[in-house]
Coordinates of C-alpha atoms in Angstrom, one line a residue:
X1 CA -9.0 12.0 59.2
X2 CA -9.4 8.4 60.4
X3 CA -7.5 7.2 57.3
X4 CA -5.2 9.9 57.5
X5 CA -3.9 8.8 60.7
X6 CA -3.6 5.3 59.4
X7 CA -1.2 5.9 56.3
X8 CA 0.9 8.2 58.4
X9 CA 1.2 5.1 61.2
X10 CA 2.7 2.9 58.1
X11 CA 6.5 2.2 57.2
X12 CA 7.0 4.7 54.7
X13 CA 8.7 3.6 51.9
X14 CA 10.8 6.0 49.2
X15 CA 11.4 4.1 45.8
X16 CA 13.7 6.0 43.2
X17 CA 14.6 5.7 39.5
X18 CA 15.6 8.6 37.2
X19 CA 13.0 7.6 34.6
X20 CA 9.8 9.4 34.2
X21 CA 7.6 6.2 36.0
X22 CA 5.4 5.5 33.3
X23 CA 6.8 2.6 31.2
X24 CA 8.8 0.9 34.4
X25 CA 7.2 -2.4 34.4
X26 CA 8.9 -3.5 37.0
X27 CA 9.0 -0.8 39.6
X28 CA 5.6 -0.1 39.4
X29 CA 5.1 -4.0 40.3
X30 CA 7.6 -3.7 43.2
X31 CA 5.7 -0.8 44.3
X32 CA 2.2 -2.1 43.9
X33 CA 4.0 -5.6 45.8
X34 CA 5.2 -3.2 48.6
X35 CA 1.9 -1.2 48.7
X36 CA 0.2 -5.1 49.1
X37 CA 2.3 -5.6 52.1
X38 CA 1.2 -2.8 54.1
X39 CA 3.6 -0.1 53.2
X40 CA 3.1 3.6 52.6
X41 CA 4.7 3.7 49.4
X42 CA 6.0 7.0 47.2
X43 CA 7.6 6.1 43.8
X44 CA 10.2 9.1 43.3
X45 CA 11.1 10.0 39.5
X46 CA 11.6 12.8 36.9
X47 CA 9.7 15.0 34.6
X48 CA 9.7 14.1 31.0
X49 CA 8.3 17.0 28.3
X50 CA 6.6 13.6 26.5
X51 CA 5.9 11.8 30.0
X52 CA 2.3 10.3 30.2
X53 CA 0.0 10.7 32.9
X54 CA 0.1 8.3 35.8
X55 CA -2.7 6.4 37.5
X56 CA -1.4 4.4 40.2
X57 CA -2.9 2.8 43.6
X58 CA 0.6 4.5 45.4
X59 CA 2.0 7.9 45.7
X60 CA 4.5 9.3 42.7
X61 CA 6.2 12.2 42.7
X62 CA 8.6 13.4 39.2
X63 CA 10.8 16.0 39.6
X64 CA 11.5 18.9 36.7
X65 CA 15.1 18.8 35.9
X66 CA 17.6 21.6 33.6
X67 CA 19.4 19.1 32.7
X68 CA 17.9 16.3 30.8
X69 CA 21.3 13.8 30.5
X70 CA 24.8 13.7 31.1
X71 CA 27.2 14.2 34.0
X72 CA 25.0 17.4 35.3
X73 CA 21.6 15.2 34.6
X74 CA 23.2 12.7 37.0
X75 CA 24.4 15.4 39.6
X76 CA 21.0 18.2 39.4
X77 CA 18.9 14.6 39.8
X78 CA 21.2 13.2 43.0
X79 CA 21.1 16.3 44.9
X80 CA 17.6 16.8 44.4
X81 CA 16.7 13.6 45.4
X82 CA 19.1 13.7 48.1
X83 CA 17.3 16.9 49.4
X84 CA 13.9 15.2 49.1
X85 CA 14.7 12.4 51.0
X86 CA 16.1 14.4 53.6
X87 CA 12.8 16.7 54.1
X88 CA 10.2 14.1 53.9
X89 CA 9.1 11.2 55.8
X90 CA 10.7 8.2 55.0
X91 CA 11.3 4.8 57.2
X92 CA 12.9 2.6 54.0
X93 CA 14.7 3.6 50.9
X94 CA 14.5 1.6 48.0
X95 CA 17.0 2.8 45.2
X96 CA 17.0 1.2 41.8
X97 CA 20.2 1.1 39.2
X98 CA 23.7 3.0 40.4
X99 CA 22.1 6.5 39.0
X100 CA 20.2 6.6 42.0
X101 CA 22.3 5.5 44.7
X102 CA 24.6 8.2 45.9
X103 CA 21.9 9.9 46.9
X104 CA 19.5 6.9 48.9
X105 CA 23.1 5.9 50.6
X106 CA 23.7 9.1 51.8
X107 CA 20.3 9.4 53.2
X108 CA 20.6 6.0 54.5
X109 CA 23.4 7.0 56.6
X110 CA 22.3 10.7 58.1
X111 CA 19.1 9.3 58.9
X112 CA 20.2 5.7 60.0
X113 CA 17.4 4.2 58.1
X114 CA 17.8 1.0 56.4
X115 CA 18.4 1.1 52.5
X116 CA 17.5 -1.6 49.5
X117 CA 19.2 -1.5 46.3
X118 CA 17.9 -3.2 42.9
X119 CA 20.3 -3.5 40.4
X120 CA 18.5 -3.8 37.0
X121 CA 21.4 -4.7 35.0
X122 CA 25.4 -5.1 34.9
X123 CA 25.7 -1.2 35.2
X124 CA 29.1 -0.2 35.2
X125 CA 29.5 -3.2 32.0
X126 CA 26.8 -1.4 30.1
X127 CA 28.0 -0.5 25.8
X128 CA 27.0 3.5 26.9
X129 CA 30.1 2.9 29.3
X130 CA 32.5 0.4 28.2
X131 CA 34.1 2.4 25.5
X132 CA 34.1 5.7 28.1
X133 CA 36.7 4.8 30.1
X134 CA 36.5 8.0 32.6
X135 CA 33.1 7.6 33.0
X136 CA 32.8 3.9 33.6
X137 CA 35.5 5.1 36.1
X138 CA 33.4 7.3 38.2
X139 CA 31.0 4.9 38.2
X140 CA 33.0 1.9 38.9
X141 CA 34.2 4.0 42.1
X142 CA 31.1 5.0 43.1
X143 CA 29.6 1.9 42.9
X144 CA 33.2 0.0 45.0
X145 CA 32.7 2.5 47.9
X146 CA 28.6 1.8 48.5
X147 CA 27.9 -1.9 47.0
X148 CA 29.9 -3.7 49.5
X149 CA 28.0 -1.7 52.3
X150 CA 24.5 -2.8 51.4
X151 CA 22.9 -5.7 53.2
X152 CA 19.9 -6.1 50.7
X153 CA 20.3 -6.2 47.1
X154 CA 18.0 -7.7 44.7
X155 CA 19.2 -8.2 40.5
X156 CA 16.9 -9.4 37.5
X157 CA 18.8 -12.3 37.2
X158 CA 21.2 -15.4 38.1
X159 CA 23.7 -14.7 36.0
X160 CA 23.9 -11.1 37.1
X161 CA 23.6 -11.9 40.7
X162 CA 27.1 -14.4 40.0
X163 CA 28.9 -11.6 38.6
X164 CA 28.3 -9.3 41.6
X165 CA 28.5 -12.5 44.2
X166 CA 32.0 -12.9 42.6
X167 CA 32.8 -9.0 42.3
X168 CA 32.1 -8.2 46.3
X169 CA 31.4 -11.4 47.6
X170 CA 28.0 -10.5 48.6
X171 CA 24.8 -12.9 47.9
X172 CA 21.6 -11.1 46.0
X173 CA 18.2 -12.4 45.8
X174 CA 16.9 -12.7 42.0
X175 CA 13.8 -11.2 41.1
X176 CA 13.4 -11.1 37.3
X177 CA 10.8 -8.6 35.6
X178 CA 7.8 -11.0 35.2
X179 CA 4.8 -10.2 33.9
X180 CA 1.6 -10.2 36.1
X181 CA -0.3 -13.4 36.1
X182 CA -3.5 -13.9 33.8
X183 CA -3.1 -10.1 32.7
X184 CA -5.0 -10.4 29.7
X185 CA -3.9 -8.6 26.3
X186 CA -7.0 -7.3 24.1
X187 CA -7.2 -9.7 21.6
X188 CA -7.9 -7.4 18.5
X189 CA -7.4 -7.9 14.5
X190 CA -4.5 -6.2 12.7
X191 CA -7.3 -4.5 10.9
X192 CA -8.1 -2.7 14.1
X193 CA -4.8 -1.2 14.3
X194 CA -4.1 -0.1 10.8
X195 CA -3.0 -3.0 8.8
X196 CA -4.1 -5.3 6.4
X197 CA -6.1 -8.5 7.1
X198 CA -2.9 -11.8 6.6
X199 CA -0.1 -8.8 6.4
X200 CA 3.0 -10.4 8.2
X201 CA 3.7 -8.5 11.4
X202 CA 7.3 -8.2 13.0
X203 CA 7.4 -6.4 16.3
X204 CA 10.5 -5.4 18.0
X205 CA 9.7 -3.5 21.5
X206 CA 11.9 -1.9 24.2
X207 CA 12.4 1.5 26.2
X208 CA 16.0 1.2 25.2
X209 CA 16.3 0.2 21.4
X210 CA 20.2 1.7 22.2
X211 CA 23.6 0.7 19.7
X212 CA 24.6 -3.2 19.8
X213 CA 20.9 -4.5 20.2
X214 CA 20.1 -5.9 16.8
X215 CA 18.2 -3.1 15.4
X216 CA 20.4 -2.0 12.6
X217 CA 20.2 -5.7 11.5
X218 CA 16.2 -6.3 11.8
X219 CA 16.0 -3.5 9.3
X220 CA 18.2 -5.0 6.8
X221 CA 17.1 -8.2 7.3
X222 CA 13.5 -6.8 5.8
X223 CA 14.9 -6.2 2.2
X224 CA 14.9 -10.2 2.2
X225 CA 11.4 -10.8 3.8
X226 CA 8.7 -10.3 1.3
X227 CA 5.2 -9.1 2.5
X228 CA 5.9 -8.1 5.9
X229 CA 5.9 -5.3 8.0
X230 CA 8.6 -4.6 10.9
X231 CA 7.1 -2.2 13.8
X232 CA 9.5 -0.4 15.9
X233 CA 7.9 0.6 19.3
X234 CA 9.8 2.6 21.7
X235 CA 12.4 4.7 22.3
X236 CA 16.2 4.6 22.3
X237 CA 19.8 6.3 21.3
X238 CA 19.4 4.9 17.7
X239 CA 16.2 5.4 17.0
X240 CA 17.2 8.3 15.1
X241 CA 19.8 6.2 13.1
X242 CA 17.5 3.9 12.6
X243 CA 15.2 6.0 10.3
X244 CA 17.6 7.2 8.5
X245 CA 19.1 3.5 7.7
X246 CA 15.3 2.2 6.7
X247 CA 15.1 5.1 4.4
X248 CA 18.6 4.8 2.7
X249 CA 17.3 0.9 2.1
X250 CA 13.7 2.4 0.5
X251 CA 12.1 0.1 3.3
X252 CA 10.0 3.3 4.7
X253 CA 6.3 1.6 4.0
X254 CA 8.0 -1.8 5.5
X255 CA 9.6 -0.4 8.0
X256 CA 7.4 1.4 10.5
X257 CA 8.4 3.4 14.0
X258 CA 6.2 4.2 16.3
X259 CA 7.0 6.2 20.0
X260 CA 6.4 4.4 23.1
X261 CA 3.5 3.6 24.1
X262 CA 1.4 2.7 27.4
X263 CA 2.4 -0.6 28.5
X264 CA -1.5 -2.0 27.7
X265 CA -1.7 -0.5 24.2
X266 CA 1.6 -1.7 23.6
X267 CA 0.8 -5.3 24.4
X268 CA -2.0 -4.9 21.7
X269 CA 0.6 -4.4 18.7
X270 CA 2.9 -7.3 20.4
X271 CA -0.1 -9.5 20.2
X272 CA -0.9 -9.0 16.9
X273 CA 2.3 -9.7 16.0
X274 CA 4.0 -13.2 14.2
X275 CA 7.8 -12.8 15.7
X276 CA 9.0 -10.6 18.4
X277 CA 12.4 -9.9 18.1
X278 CA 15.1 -9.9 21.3
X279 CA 18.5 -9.1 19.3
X280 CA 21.1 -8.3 21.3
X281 CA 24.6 -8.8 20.6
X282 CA 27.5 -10.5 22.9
X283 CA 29.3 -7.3 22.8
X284 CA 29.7 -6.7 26.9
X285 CA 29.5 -8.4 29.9
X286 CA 26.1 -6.6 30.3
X287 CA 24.1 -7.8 27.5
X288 CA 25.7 -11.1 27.5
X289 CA 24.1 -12.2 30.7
X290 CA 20.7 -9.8 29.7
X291 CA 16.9 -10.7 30.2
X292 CA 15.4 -8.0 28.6
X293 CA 11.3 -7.4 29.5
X294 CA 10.4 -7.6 25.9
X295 CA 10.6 -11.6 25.9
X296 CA 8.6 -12.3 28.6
X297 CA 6.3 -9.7 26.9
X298 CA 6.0 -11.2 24.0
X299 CA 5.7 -14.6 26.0
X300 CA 2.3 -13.3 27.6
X301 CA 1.1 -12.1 24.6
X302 CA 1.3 -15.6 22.9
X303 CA 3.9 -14.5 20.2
X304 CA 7.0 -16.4 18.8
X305 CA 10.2 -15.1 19.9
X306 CA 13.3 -15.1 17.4
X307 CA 16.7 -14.6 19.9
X308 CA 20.3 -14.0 20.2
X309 CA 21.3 -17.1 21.5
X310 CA 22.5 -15.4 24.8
X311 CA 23.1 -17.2 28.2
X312 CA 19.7 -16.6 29.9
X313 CA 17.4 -15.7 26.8
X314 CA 18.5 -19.2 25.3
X315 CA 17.3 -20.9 28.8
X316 CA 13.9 -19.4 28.4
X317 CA 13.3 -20.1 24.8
X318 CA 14.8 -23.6 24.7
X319 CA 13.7 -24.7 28.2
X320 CA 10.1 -23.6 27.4
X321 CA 9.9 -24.1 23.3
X322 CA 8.1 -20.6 22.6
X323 CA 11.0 -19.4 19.2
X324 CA 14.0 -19.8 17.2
X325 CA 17.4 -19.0 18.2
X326 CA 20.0 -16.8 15.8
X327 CA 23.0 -18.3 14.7
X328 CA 24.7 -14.8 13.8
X329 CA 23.7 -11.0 13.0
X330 CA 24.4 -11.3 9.3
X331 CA 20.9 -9.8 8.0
X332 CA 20.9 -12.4 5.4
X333 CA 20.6 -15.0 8.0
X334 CA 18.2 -13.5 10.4
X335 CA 15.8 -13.0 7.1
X336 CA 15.8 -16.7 6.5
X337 CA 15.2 -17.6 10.0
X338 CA 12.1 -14.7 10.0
X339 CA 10.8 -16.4 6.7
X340 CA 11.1 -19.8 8.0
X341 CA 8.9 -18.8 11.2
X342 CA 6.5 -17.1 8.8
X343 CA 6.2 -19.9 6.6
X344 CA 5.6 -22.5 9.1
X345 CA 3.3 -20.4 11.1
X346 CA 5.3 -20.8 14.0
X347 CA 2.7 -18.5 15.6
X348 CA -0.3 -21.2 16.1
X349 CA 2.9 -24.0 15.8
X350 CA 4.1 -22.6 19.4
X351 CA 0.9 -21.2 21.2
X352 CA 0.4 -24.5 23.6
X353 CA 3.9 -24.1 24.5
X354 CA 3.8 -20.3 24.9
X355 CA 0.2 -20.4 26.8
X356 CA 1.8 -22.8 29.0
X357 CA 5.3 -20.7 29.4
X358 CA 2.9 -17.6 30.6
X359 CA 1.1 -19.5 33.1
X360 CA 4.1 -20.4 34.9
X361 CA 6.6 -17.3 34.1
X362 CA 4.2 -14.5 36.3
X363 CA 5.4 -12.0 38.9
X364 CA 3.1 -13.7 41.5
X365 CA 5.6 -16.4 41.2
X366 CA 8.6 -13.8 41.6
X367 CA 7.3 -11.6 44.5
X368 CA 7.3 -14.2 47.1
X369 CA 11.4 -13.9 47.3
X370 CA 10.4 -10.1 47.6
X371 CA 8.2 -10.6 50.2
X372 CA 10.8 -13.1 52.0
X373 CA 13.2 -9.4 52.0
X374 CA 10.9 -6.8 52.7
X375 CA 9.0 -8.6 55.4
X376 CA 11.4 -7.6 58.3
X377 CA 10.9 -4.1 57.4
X378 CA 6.9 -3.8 57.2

């Protein structure tokens, strides 16, 4: 009872996304940060037929939808939310990404309580809605009518937080998705997960392998790298495409996809690993100024990154030494940067240099400007 009394005397705080919690790195780190602080903390998602369990130190809550994407995902999802907010306890909204914010800001305005908003990427530039113009509209209005209303509002990044400084004129605070500090990955053998003892492993990682992110190309680019494997971990729009391109190419044995994963067990297969691969293309506004997790991921595991040489990715690998940077996409080319890496064993070449880029890139690091924001509202 005692403890009852004291969880229901602390600033309640309602954090939303529309994934299914489990493989958000970086909400469940703003959570646990807020939970640190001395909130009450509920992390508000959706249902996933594949969704794995959840073990966290804070409240979660995922909601069983009809629809699973689409315009009537996006509406079933904001008026449930919306309805949820409005019947429960709540002294702070915290709304991550555009999908979620019709519904926080309405909240936020029946109930006059205050609202923060973390934008996780460029959204309304994204490639699912550049080349669907009516939709990018809807968003784009949506977003025109709220943004400029917020007082709060955090991004991943500086060149993102420019963009929107010059879109609305409002100044964000940059938090970029960190990994913890001295997390340790399981250091296990190759053999230990299937493959042979010296077999060259290639990782590419992500919760969004979508179109325009290098995929297509890291498959090709294994017809020219001899005794290696390529592992595929994740989920995405293409991943579908994918197999069906490895198999046209006969690289099925070389080529291997595997479904996400928890985020420790899938930091075993990235350390194990010679290259991790960050491909993305300069195709939008939105992956142009990108900082995908998957670097720093591979960063903490002590594994060489090979990049597209965009605006903040080529900071972090040429500020801190820890991979090689693509010229182009032609397969050809990314193959003989692979076998270069492979040949020079890049991975014990670079593991001062990532060692020391993990000690210093850690979301201990990155909290403090979150603490700086959410302190006035504890």
């Amino acid at each position: 009872m005692h403890i009852h009394k004291l969880i229901q005397g602390l600033k309640k705080v309602i954090v939303s996304v529309t994934n299914d919690l489990s493989t958000d790195q970086r909400v469940d780190k703003v959570c646990c940060t807020l939970s640190n602080m001395g909130f009450d903390v509920e992390l508000v998602g959706r249902k996933l037929p594949g969704s794995f369990p959840l073990h966290r130190s804070y409240k979660t809550h995922r909601m069983s939808l009809v629809f699973k994407k689409g315009p009537l995902f996006y509406a079933e999802y904001n008026t449930r939310l919306w309805w949820y907010l409005l019947t429960h306890r709540v002294n702070l909204l915290v709304s991550n990404d555009l999908d979620t914010l019709p519904a926080n800001f309405v909240v936020h305005k029946i109930k006059r309580i205050p609202i923060v908003y973390d934008s996780h990427e460029f959204y309304t530039e994204t490639p699912e809605l550049v080349n669907r113009p009516f939709v990018q509209g809807i968003w784009l209005w949506i977003e025109k009518r709220i943004f400029p209303r917020l007082t709060d509002i955090f991004t991943v990044n500086d060149s993102i937080a420019a963009l929107y400084e010059q879109k609305y004129g409002k100044k964000l605070f940059v938090v970029r998705n960190l990994p913890r500090k001295n997390v340790s990955v399981k250091k296990i053998l190759p053999e230990d997960l299937g493959f042979k003892s010296g077999e060259h492993l290639i990782i590419l990682q992500g919760a969004g392998i979508n179109i325009q992110r290098g995929a297509e190309e890291a498959i090709q680019a294994m017809e020219f790298v001899p005794d290696a494997k390529l592992l595929i971990i994740g989920g995405g729009d293409v991943v579908d495409d994918l197999k069906k391109l490895a198999a046209e190419r006969n690289l099925n044995g070389r080529v291997i996809f595997m479904p996400r994963k928890p985020y420790n067990e899938l930091m075993e297969y990235t350390a194990v690993a010679e290259i991790g691969l960050t491909l993305d293309k300069d195709t939008n506004i939105n992956y142009r100024f990108s900082l995908p997790n998957k670097l720093f991921d591979y960063i903490n595991a002590q594994t060489p990154v090979l990049a597209s040489p965009l605006t903040e990715i080529r900071k972090i690998v040429e500020n801190y030494k820890v991979g090689v940077l693509i010229e182009n996409h032609d397969p050809r080319h990314i193959a003989d940067k692979i076998n270069f890496m492979l040949q020079n064993n890049y991975k014990a070449k670079l593991k001062e240099n990532l060692i020391n880029a993990s000690s210093v890139l850690n979301w201990e690091a990155e909290e403090e400007v979150l603490r700086s924001v959410y302190s006035k509202y504890v």
